[in-house]
Each structure stands twice: as C-alpha cells, then as structure tokens.
Short mmCIF file of C-alpha atoms and ligand atoms in Angstrom, two decimals:
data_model
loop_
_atom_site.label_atom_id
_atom_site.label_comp_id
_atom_site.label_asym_id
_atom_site.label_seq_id
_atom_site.Cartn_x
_atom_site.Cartn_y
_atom_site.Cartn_z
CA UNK A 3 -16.90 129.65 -150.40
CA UNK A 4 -13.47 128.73 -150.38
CA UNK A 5 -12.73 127.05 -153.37
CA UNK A 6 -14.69 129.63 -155.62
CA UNK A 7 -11.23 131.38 -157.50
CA UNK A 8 -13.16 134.22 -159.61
CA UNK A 9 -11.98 137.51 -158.44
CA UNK A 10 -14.27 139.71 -157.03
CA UNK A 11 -13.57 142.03 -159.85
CA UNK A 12 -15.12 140.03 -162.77
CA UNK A 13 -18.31 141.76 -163.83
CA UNK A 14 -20.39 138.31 -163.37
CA UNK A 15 -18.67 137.56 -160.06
CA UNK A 16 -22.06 137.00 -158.06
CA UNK A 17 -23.59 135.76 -160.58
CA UNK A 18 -20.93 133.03 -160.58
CA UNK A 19 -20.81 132.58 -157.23
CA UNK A 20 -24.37 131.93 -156.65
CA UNK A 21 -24.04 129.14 -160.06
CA UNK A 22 -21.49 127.79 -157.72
CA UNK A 23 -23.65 127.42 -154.78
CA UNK A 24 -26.38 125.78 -156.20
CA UNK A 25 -23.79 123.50 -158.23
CA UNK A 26 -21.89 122.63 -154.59
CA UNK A 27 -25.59 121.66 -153.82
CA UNK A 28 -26.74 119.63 -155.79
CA UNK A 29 -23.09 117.56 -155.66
CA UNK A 30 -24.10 117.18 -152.17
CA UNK A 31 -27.84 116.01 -152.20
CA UNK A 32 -28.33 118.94 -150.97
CA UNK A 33 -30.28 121.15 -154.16
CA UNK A 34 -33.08 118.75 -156.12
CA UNK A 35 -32.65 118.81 -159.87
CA UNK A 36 -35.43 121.03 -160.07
CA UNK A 37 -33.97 123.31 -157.90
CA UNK A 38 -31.29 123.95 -160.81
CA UNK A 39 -34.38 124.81 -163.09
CA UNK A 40 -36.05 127.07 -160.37
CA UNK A 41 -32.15 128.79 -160.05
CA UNK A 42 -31.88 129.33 -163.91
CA UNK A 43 -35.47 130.97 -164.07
CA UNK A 44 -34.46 133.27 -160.85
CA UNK A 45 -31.68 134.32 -162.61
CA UNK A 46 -33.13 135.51 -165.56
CA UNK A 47 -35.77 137.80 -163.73
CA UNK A 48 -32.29 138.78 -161.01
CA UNK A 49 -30.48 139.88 -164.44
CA UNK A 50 -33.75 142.09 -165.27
CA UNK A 51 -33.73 143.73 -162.29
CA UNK A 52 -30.34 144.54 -162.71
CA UNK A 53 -29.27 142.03 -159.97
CA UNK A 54 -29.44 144.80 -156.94
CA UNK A 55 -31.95 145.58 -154.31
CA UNK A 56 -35.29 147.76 -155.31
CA UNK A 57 -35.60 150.52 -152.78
CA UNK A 58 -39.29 148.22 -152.55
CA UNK A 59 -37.87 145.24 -152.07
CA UNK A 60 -35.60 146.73 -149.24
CA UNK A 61 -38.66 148.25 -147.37
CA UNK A 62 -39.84 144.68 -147.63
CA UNK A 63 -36.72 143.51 -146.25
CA UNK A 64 -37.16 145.97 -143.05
CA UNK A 65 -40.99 145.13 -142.81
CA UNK A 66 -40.22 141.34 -142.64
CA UNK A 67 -37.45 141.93 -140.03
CA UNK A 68 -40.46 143.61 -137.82
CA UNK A 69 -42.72 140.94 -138.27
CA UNK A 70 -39.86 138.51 -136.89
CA UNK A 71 -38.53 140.68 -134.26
CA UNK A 72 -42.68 141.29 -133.19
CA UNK A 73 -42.77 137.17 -133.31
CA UNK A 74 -43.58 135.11 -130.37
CA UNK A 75 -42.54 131.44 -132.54
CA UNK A 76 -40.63 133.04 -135.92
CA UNK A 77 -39.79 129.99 -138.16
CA UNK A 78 -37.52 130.05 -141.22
CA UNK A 79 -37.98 127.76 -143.44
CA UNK A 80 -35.46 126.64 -145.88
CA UNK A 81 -34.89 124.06 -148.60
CA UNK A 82 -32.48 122.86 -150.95
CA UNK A 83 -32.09 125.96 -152.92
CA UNK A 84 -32.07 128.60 -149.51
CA UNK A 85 -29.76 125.73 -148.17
CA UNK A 86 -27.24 125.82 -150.52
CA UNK A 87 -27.07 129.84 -151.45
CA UNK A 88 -27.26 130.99 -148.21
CA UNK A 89 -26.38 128.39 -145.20
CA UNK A 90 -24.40 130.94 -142.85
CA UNK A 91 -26.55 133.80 -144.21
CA UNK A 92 -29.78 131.71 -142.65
CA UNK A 93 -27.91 130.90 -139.21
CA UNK A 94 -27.05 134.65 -138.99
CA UNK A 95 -30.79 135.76 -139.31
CA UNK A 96 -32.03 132.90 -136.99
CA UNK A 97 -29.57 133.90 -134.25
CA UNK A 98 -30.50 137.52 -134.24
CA UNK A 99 -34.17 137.18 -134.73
CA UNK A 100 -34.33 134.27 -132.44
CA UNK A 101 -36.02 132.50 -135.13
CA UNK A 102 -36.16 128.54 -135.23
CA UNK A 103 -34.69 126.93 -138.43
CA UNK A 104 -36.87 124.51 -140.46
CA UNK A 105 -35.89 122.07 -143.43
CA UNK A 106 -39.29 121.70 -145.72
CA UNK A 107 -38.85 120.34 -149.03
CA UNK A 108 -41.48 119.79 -152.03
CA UNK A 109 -39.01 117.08 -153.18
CA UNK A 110 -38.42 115.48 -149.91
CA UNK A 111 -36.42 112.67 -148.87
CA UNK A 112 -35.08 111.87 -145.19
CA UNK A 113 -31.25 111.74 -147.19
CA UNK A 114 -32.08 115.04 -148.39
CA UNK A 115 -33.55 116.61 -144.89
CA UNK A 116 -30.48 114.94 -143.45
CA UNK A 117 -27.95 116.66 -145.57
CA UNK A 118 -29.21 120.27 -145.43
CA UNK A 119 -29.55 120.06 -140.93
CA UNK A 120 -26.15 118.97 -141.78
CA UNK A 121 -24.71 121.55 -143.82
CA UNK A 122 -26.51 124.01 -141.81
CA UNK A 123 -24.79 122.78 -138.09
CA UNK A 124 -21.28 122.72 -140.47
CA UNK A 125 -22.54 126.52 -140.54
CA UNK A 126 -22.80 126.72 -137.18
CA UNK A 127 -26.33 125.86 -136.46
CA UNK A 128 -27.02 124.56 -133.22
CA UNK A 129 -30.49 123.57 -133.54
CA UNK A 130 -32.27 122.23 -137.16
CA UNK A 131 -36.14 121.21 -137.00
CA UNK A 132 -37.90 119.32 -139.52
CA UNK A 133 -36.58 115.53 -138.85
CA UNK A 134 -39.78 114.82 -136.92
CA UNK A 135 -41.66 115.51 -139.18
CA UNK A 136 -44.83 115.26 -137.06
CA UNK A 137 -47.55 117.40 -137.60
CA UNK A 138 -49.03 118.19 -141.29
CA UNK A 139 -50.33 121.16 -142.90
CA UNK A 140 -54.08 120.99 -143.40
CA UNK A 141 -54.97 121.11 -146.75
CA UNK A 142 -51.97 120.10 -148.67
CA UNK A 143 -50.94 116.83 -150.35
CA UNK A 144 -48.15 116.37 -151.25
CA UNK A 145 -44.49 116.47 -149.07
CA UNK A 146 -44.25 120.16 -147.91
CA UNK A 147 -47.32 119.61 -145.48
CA UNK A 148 -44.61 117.56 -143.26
CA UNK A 149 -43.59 120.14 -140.78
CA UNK A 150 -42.44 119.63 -137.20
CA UNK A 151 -45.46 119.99 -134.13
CA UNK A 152 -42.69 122.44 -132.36
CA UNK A 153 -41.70 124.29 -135.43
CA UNK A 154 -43.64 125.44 -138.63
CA UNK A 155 -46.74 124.28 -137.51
CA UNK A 156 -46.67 125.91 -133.98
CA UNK A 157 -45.09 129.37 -135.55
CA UNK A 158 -47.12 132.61 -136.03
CA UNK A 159 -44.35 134.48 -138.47
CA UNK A 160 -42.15 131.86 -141.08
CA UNK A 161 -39.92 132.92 -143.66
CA UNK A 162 -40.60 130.96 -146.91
CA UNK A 163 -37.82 130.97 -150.03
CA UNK A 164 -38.47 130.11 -153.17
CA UNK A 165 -42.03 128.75 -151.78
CA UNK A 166 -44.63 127.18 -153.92
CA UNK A 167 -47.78 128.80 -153.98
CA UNK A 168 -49.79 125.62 -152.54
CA UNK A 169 -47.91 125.65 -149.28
CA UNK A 170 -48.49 129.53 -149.24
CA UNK A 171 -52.15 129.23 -149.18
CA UNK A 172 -51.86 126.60 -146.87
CA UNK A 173 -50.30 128.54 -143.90
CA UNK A 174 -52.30 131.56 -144.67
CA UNK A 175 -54.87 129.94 -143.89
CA UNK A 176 -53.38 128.37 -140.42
CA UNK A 177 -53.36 132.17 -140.35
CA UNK A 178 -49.59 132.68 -139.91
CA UNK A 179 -48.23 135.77 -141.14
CA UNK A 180 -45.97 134.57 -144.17
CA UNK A 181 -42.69 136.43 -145.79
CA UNK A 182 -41.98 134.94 -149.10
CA UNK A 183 -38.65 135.44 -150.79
CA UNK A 184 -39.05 135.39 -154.24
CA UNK A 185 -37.77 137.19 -157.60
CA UNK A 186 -41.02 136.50 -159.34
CA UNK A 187 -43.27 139.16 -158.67
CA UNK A 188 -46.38 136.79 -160.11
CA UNK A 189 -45.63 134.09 -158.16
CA UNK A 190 -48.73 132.73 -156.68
CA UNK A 191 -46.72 133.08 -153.37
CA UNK A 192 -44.95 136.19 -153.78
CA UNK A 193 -48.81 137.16 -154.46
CA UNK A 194 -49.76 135.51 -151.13
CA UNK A 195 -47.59 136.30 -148.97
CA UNK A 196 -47.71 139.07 -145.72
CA UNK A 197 -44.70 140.69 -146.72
CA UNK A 198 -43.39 139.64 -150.53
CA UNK A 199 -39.43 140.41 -150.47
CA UNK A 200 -38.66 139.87 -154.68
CA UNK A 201 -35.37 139.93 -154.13
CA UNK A 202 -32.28 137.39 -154.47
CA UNK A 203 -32.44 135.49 -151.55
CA UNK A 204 -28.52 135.73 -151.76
CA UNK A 205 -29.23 139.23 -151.29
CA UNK A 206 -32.60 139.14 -149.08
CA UNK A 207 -31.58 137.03 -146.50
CA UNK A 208 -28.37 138.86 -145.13
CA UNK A 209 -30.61 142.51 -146.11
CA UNK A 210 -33.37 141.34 -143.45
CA UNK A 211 -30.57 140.29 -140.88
CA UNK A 212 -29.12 143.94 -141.11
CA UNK A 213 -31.92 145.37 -140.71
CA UNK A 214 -32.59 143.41 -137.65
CA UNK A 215 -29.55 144.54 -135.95
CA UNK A 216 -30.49 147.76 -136.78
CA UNK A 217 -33.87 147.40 -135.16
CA UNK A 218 -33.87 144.67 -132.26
CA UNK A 219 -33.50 147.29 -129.73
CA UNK A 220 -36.57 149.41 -130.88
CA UNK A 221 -40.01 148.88 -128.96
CA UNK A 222 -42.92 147.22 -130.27
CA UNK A 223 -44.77 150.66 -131.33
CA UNK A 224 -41.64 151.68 -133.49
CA UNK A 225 -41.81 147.71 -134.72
CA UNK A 226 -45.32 148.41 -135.57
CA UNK A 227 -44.77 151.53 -137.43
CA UNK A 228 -42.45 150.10 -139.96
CA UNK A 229 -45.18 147.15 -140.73
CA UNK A 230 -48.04 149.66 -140.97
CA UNK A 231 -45.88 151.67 -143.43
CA UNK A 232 -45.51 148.69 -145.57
CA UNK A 233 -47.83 148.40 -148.91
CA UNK A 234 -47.49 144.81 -150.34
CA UNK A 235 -49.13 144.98 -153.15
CA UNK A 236 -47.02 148.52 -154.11
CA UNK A 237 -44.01 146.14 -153.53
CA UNK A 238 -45.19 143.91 -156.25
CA UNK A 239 -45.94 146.55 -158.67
CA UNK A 240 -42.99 148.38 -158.23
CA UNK A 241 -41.03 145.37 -158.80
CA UNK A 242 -43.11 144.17 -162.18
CA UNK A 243 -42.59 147.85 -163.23
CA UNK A 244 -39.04 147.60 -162.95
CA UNK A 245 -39.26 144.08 -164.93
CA UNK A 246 -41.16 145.47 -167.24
CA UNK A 247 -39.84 148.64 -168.43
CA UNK A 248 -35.97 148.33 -167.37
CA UNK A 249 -36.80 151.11 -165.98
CA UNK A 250 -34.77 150.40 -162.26
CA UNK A 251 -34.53 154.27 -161.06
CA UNK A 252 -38.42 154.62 -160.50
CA UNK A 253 -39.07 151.25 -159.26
CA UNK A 254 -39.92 151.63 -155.55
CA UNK A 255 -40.36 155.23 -155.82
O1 PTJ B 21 -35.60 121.78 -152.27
P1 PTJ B 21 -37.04 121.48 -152.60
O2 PTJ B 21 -37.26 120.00 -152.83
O3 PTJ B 21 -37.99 121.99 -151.58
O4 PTJ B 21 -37.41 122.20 -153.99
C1 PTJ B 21 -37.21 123.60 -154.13
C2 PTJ B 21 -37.72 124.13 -155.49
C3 PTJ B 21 -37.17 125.54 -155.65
C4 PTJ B 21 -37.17 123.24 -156.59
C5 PTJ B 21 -39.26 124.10 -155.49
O5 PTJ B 21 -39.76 124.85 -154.42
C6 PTJ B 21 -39.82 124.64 -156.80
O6 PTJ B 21 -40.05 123.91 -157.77
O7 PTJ B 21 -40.02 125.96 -156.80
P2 PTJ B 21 -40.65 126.76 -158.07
O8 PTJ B 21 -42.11 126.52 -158.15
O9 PTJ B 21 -39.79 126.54 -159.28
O10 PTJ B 21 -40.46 128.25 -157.58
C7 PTJ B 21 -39.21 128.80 -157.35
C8 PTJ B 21 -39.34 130.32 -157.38
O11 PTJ B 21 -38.17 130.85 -156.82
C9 PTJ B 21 -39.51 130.91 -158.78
O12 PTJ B 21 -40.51 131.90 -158.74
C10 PTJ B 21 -38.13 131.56 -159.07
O13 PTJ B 21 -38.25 132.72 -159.84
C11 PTJ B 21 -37.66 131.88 -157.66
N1 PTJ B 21 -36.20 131.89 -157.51
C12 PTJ B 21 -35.29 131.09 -158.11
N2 PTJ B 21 -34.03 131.35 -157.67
C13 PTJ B 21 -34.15 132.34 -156.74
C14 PTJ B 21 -35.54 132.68 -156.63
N3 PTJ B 21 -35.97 133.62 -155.78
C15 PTJ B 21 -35.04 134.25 -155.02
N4 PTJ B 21 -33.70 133.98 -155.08
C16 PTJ B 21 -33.22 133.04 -155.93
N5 PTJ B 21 -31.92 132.77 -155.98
#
C-alpha cells in the first residue's frame, strides 16, 4: 500500500496496516460499515492470539490448499472486508490454485459488486464472477444466496472469509466442501466449515498460497494424505485454548 508511511519497525505496524486497508475500503465503497465492526471484533480475538499463525491454524492452511489443488471448480469467494485486506493476496491464490474469483456480499449492492471486480482487475485480476448474479443458493434469504450459475453455485471446493454462518449451512448442504477463514473459533461458520483456518485472513490467504506452491506438483495420494491428516475440530480447540488461556506455545500442539 503505497501511501501507508509507518515503518515497518513500529511494534503495531500490521496492525496499522490492516486499519488502513479496511479504512482505504470503505473510502472506496468497497468495505460496508459493518465490515468496520466485523474488523474491530477480528482484531481483538488477532491481538489474543498474539497476532501470528497457530501451528493449527497453519495445518489448516496446508489442508485447505489440498482441498483446492484436489478441486475440479475451486471458487473463492470474497467480499468487502477480503477485498480490501487482501486484493493481490486473493489474485495470487486464484492464479496458482486455478481457482475462480467470486464477489458475494451480505450487504450487497451492484455499486458495491462493481467496485470490488474493480479493485480486484486494478490487482491484476483477469477474470471476476458474481455480476450475473444468476443462480441462488437454496435455502437462504437474504443477498448472499446471489451467486453466479458458472461460479459458486457450480463449485465443489469455495473459500469463504469472514462468512456468516447462514450461507455456511447453505453450501454444506449443496454439499460443497467449504474453507472458512475466520479468527472466531465459535463462529457458527468457522464451526461449519470443511477445513476452519482461524487465522487473519491478512495472514491466511498468502499462508494457503505458499503452501500451494509448495504442493501443486505433488500427486493426488500425497494431496490426500495431508487432508486425511487434518482434525477440524482439534483446529478449533487448539485455537479456543490459545484464546483462552494466553497460553500460545501449546496451542496446536
Ligand atoms: O462485505 P459484505 O457486505 O459481504 O459484509 C461482510 C461482513 C464481514 C460485514 C459480514 O459478513 C458480517 O457481518 O460478518 P460477521 O457476522 O460480523 O462475521 C465476521 C467474522 O469475521 C467474525 O467472526 C470476525 O471475528 C471475523 N473477522 C473479522 N476480521 C477478520 C476476521 N477473520 C479473519 N480476518 C480478519 N481480518
């Protein structure tokens, strides 16, 4: 972000930086109000957890870049918040999971869809789904059951951030395998979810890309191991243990 001037040095550096983001977003239409709320609580659990990676929520990380790399239609999803924290971040893991990229929003307007494909081809997207907006969700009410016939509703793997827990539900029962990136470890969706990364997704989403270069040129039985070694509900605990009791050395152990 260019015109972010905090030195890397200063102790709250990404803290600031990611304040900036979502700040840069909203200015643009980009984050809803609400997404400033949902930032502020994220933060507070991020600070908690020491605002690193749990050795559990980087096994999630790995497990999540199987499921996309074992994915015939892998979808991420994004929305105001994912849009404005990590816009180049989400292009990287798209291009080397050959995953399609989705706008969904639960406060949706066509201004708002519009902005984020935009700042997303600014970061070098070719491709942004979600304008058609022609298929729905079964089962869901309100705005997020717009999805695109091609995209979220044709996938078998998506990637949700910062999901609500109604929309989770929803696609697990389409029966698509769903990674949720979430810092709450008793989110409904976190709870949900395939593979629950509770994790910044400042952090997650470039953690799941590395680990993706790492294993795109392993076969499907390697792929397969590192998804049957993954425990999702030990993810959870380990990361409300680390909540919890501060205690950050044990959590993932
Ligand atoms: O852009 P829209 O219209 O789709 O709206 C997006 C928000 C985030 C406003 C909407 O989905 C919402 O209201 O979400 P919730 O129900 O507040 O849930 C957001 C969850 O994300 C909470 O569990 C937060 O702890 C978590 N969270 C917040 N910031 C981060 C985060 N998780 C990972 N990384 C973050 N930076």
């Amino acid at each position: 972000m260019e015109e972010f001037d905090v030195p890397e040095s200063h102790p709250r550096y990404h803290s600031l930086l990611t304040r900036y983001r979502v700040e840069r977003g909203h200015e643009r239409g980009i984050t809803s109000t609400q997404g400033l709320i949902a930032q502020g609580r994220g933060e507070s659990i991020d600070y908690l957890l020491g605002e690193r990676t749990l050795p559990s929520a980087d096994e999630a990380a790995r497990a999540a870049a199987a499921h996309l790399l074992l994915a015939d239609r892998p979808v991420l999803s994004v929305n105001g918040n994912a849009a404005a924290l990590v816009p180049g971040e989400t292009v990287d893991l798209a291009a080397v999971t050959g995953a399609d990229i989705e706008v969904n929003l639960f406060h949706r307007t066509d201004e708002r869809v519009r902005a984020i494909a935009e700042y997303l081809r600014e970061h070098g997207a070719k491709e942004v789904k979600g304008l058609a907006a022609d298929a729905r969700i079964p089962g869901l009410e309100h705005e997020r059951a717009k999805v695109d016939a091609d995209g979220i509703y044709a996938a078998d793997v998506v990637v949700v951030p910062l999901e609500d827990g109604d929309r989770a539900e929803a696609l697990g029962e389409m029966g698509k395998t769903e990674i949720v990136i979430d810092l709450n470890p008793l989110s409904r969706s976190a709870r949900l979810a395939t593979v629950p990364v509770v994790d910044n997704v400042i952090r997650a989403v470039p953690n799941i890309a590395a680990h993706a270069r790492e294993l795109r040129e392993a076969d499907a039985a390697t792929l397969r191991g590192v998804l049957d070694g993954f425990d999702a509900q030990a993810a959870l605990d380990a990361a409300e243990r680390a909540i919890r009791t501060g205690n950050l050395a044990g959590a993932g152990e």
